[in-house]
Coordinates of C-alpha atoms and ligand atoms in Angstrom, one line a residue:
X1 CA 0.0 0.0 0.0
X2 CA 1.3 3.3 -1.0
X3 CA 1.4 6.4 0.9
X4 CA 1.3 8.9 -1.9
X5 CA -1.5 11.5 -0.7
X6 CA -4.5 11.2 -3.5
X7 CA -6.0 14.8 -5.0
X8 CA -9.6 14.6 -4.4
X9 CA -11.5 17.8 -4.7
X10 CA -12.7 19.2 -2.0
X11 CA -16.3 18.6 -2.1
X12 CA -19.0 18.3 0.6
X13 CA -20.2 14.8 2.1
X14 CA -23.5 14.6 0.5
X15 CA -26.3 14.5 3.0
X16 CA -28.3 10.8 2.1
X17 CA -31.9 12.9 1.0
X18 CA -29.7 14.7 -1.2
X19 CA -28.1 11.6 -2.2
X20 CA -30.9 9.8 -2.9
X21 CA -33.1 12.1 -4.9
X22 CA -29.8 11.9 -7.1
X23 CA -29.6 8.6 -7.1
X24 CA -33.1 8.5 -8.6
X25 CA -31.8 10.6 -11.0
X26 CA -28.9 8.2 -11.7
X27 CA -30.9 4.9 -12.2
X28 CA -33.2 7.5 -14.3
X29 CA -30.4 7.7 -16.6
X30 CA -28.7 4.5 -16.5
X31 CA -32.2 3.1 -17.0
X32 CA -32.5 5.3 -20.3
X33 CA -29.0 4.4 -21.0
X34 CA -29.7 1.2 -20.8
X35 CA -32.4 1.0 -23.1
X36 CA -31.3 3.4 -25.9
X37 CA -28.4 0.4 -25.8
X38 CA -25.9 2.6 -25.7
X39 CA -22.4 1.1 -26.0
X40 CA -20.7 0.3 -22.8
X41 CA -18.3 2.9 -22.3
X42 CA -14.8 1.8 -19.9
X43 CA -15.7 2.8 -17.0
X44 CA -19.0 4.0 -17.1
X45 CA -21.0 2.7 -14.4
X46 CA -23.6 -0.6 -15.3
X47 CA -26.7 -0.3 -14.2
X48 CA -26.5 -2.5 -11.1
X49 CA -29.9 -4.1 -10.1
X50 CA -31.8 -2.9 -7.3
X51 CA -31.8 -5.4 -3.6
X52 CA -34.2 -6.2 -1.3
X53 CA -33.3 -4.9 2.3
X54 CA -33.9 -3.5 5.5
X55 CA -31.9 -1.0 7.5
X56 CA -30.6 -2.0 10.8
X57 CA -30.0 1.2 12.6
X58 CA -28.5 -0.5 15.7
X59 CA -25.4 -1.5 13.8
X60 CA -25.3 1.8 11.8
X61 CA -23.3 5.1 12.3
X62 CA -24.7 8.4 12.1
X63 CA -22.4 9.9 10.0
X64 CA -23.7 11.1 7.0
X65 CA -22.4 8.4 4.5
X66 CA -20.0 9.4 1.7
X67 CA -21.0 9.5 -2.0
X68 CA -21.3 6.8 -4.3
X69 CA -19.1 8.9 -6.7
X70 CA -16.2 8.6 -4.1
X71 CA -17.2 4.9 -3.1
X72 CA -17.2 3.8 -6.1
X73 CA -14.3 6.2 -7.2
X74 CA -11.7 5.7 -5.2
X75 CA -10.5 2.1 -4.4
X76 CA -8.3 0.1 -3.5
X77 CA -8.3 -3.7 -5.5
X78 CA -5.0 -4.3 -6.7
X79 CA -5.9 -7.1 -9.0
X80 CA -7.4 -4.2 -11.1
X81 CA -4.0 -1.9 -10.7
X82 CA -2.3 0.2 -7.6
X83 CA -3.9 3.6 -8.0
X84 CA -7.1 4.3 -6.8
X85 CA -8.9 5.3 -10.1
X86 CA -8.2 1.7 -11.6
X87 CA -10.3 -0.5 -10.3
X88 CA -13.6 1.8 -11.2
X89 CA -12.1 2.0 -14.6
X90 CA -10.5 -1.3 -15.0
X91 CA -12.8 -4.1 -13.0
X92 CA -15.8 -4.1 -15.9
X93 CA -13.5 -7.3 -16.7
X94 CA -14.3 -9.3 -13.8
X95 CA -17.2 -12.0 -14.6
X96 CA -19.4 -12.1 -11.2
X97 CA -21.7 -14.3 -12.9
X98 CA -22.0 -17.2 -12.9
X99 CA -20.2 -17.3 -8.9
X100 CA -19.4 -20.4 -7.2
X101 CA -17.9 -20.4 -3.7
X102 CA -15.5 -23.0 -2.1
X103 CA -15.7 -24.4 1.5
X104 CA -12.7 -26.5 2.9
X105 CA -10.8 -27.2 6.0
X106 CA -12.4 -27.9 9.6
X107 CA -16.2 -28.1 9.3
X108 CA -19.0 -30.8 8.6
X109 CA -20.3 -29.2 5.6
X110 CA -17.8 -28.5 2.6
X111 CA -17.7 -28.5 -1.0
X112 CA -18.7 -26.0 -4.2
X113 CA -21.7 -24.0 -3.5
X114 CA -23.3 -21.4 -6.3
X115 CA -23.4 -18.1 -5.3
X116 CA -27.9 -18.1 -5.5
X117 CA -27.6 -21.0 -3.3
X118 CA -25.6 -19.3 -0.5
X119 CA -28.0 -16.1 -1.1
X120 CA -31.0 -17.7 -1.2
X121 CA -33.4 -17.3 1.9
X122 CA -30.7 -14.7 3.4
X123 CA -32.2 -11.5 4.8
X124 CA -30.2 -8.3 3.9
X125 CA -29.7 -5.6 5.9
X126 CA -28.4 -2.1 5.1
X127 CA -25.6 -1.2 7.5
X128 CA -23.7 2.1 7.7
X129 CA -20.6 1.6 8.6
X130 CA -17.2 3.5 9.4
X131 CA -14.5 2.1 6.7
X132 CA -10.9 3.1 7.5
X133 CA -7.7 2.1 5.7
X134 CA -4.5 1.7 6.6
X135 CA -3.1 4.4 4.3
X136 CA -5.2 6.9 6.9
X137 CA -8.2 7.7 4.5
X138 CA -11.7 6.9 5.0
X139 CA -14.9 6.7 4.3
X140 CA -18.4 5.8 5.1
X141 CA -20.5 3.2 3.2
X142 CA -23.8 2.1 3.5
X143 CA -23.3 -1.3 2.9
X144 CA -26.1 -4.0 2.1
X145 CA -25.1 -7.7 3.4
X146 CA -25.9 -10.2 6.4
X147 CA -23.5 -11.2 9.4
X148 CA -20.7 -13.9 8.4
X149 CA -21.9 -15.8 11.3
X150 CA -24.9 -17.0 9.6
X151 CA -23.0 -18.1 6.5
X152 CA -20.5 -20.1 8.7
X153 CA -22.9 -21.6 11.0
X154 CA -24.1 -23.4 7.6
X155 CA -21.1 -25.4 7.0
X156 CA -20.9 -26.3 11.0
X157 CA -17.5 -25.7 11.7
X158 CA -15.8 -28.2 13.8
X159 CA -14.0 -27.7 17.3
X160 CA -10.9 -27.5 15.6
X161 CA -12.0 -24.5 13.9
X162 CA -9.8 -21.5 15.1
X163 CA -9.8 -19.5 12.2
X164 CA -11.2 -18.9 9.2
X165 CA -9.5 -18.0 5.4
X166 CA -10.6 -16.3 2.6
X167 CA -9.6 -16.2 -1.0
X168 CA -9.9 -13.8 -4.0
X169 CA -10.9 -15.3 -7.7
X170 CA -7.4 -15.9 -9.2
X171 CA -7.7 -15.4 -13.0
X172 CA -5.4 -13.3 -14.3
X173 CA -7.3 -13.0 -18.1
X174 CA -10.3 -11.4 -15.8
X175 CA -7.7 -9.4 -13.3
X176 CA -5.0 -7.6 -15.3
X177 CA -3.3 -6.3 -12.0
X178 CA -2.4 -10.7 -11.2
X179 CA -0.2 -10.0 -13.9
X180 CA 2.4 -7.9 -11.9
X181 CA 4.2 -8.8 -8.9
X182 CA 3.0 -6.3 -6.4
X183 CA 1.5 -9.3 -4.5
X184 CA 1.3 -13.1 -4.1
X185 CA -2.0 -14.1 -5.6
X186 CA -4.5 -14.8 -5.2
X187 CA -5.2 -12.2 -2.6
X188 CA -5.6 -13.9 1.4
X189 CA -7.0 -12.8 4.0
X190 CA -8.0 -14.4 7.3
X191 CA -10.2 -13.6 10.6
X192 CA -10.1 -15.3 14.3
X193 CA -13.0 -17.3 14.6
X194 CA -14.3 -15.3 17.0
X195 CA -14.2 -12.1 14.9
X196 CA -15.5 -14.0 11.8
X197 CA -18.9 -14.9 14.1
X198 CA -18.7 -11.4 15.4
X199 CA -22.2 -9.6 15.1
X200 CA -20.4 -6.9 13.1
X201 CA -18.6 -8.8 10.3
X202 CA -20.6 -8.6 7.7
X203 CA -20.7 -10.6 4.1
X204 CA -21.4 -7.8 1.7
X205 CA -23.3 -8.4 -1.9
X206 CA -24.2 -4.8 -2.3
X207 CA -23.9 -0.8 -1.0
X208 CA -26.3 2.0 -1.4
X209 CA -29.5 -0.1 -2.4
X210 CA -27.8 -1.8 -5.2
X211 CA -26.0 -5.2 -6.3
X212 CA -21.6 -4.5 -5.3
X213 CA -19.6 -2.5 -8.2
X214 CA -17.3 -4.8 -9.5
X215 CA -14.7 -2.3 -8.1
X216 CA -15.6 -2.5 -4.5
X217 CA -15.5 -6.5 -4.5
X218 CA -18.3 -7.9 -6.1
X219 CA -20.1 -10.3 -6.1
X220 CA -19.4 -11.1 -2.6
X221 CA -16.9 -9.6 -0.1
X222 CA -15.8 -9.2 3.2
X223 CA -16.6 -6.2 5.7
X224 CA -14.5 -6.0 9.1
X225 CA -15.5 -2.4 10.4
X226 CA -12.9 -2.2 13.2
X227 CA -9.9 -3.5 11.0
X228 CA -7.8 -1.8 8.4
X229 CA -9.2 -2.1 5.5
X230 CA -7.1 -4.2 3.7
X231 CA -8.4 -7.5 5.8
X232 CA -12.2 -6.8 4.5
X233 CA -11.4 -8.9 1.1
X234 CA -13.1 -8.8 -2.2
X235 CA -14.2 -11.1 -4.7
X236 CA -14.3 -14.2 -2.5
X237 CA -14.0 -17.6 -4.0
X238 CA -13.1 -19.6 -0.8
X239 CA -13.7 -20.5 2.6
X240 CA -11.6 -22.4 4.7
X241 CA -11.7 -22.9 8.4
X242 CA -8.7 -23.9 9.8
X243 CA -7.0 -24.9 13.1
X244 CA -3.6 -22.5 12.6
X245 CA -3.8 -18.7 11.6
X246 CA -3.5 -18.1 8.0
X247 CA -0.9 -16.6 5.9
X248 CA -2.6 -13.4 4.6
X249 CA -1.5 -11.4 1.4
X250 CA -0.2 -8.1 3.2
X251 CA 1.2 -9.8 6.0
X252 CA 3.2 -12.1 4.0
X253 CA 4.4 -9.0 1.7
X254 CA 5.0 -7.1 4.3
X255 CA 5.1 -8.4 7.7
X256 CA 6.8 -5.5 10.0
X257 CA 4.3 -3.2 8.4
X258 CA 0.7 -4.8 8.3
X259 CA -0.3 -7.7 11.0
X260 CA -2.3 -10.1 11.3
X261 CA -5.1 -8.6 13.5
X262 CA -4.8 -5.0 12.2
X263 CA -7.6 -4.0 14.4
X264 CA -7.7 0.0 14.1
X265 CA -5.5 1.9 16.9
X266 CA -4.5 5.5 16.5
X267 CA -1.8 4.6 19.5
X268 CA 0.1 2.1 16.8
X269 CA 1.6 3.8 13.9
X270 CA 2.4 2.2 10.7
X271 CA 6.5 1.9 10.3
X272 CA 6.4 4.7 7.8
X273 CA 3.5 6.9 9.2
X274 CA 1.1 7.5 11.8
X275 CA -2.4 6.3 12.0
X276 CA -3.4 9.1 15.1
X277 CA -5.6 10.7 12.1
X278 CA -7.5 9.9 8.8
X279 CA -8.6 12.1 6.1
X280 CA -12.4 11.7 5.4
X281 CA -12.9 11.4 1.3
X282 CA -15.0 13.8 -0.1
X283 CA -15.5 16.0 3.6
X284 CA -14.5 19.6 2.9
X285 CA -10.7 20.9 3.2
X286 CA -11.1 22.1 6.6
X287 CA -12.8 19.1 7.8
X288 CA -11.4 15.7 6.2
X289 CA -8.4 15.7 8.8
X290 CA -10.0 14.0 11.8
X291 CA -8.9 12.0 14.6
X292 CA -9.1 8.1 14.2
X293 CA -11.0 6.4 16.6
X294 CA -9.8 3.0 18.4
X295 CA -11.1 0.0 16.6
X296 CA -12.3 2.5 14.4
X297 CA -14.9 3.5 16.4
X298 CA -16.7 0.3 17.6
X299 CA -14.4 0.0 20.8
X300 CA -17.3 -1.1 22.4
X301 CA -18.7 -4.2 20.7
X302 CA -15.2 -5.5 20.2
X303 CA -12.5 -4.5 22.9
X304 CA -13.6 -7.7 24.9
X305 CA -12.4 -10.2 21.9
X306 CA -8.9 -8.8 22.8
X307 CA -8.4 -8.9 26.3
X308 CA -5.2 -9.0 27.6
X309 CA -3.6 -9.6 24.4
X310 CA -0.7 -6.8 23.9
X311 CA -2.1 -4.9 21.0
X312 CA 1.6 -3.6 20.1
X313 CA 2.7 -7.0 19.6
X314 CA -0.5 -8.4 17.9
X315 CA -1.2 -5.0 16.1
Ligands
MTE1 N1 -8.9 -9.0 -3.3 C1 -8.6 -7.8 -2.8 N2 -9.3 -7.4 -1.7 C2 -9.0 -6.2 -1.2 C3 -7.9 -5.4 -1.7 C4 -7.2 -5.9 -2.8 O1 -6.3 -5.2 -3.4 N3 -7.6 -7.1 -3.3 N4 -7.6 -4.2 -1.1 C5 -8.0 -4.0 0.3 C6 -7.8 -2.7 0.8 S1 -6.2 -2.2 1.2 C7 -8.8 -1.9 1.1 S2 -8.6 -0.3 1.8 C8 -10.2 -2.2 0.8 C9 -10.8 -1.2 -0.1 O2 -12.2 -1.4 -0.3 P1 -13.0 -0.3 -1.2 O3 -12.2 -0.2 -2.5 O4 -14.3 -1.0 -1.5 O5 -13.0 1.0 -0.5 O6 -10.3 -3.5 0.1 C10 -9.4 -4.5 0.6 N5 -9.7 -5.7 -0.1
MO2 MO1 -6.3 -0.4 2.6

């Protein structure tokens, strides 16, 4: 991860009635897009189909969430390049149809499962959520998705069943950025198996209303609100519980700079800078610099999962 700072323009957070009397306006015109059949232009955004969902306000912020502009904008999805502006120009590539996820390791219940299958009966719920990376930006999403711990419970994890790994698609012809070395791919991640039943971990199919961009990790990704960002992974083709802790793509690339557990924790900088503040995308000049929170915010719900552990050492 880089630490070149980004120039965004300095534009107002967009209050959510303003945003959605735009978004209107944006399905309005993807809709008519749509059916004047209009080439698909790189980058232009597809007209991503509407979800079923209710909000769950307990598990929401009340921070106005940021705009789909910058959501969808400004990413981070190395398969699709380094900078931030590739992956909304670049990830039209990725197939997220038809999806098949993997299940392996220590549970009763493995094997290949279709995407609909894993979906179907699942209630979605629209949570907003604080999302801070470890470059010290962030944002806030309004995520639509269900807890992990109802997907997991499915494949009845065994006793041996410390911890639990994910794993991007791998398919270079789809995901130009597999091409270069920047990482060892596919992209890993991995949770405690306590944080991956946490009420707040979510599995994420869409944000603002609608199916994922492919940009932000469709068709199916993770969301960790308390960690860095870079342990909520995208495009998730496997599952595999395991009794030791996995070997996860930034922490293998990098180990003195990103750890395993990279829960959020102004007091711990980063090796080459420090994480006591974020800048906000999108918030106006004077007001993007802001302090960051511990655990991002959500000290409360989670603290307890790391008691007594040194957080320096484990950071
Ligand atoms: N497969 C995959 N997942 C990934 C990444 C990636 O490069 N590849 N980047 C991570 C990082 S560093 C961040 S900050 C978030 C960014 O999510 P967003 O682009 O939806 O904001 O995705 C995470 N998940
Ligand atoms: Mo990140």
């Amino acid at each position: 991860m880089l630490t070149r700072v980004p120039r965004i323009a300095p534009s107002e957070i967009t209050p959510p009635e303003v945003y959605f009397s735009r978004r209107t306006l944006l399905a309005g015109a993807l809709a008519s897009m749509a059916s004047a059949s209009l080439p698909a232009v790189e980058g232009a955004p597809p007209a991503q189909s509407a979800l079923g969902y209710r909000r769950n306000p307990q598990y929401s912020v009340s921070e106005p969430p940021n705009r789909l502009e910058d959501i969808a904008g400004y990413n981070n999805f190395y398969e699709f390049g380094t900078d931030k502006e590739s992956p909304s120009r670049y990830a039209h590539t990725l197939r997220t149809r038809p999806w098949s996820v993997t299940v392996q390791g220590e549970a009763e219940v493995r094997g290949s499962f279709n995407l609909e299958d894993l979906l179907k009966g699942q209630a979605l719920e629209e949570r907003i959520y604080r999302f801070r990376c470890v470059e010290a930006w962030s944002l806030v999403v309004p995520w639509v998705g269900f807890p992990l711990s109802d997907l997991l419970a499915r494949f009845k994890p065994t006793s041996n069943a410390k911890y639990v790994e994910f794993t991007t698609l791998y398919d270079p012809a789809q995901m130009p950025g597999q091409r270069s070395g920047v990482l060892n791919w596919p992209y890993v991640e991995g949770l405690r198996i306590d944080e991956a039943m946490h009420p707040l971990t979510l599995m994420v199919v869409g944000l603002y209303g609608r199916v994922l961009p492919n940009q932000d990790g469709a068709p199916l990704r993770l969301i960790v609100p308390w960690k860095y960002g870079f342990k909520s992974i995208k495009s998730i083709v496997q599952i595999r519980f395991s009794a030791r802790q996995p070997n996860t793509a930034w922490n293998v690339a990098a180990p003195q700079e990103y750890g395993f557990y990279a829960n959020v924790n102004p007091q711990v900088d980063h090796p080459r800078w420090s994480q006591a503040s974020e800048r906000r995308i999108g918030a106006p000049f004077l007001a993007a610099r802001q302090p960051t929170l511990p655990f991002n915010g959500y000290a409360a719900q989670v603290a307890s999962l790391y008691q007594g552990m040194d957080l320096r050492r484990y950071f």
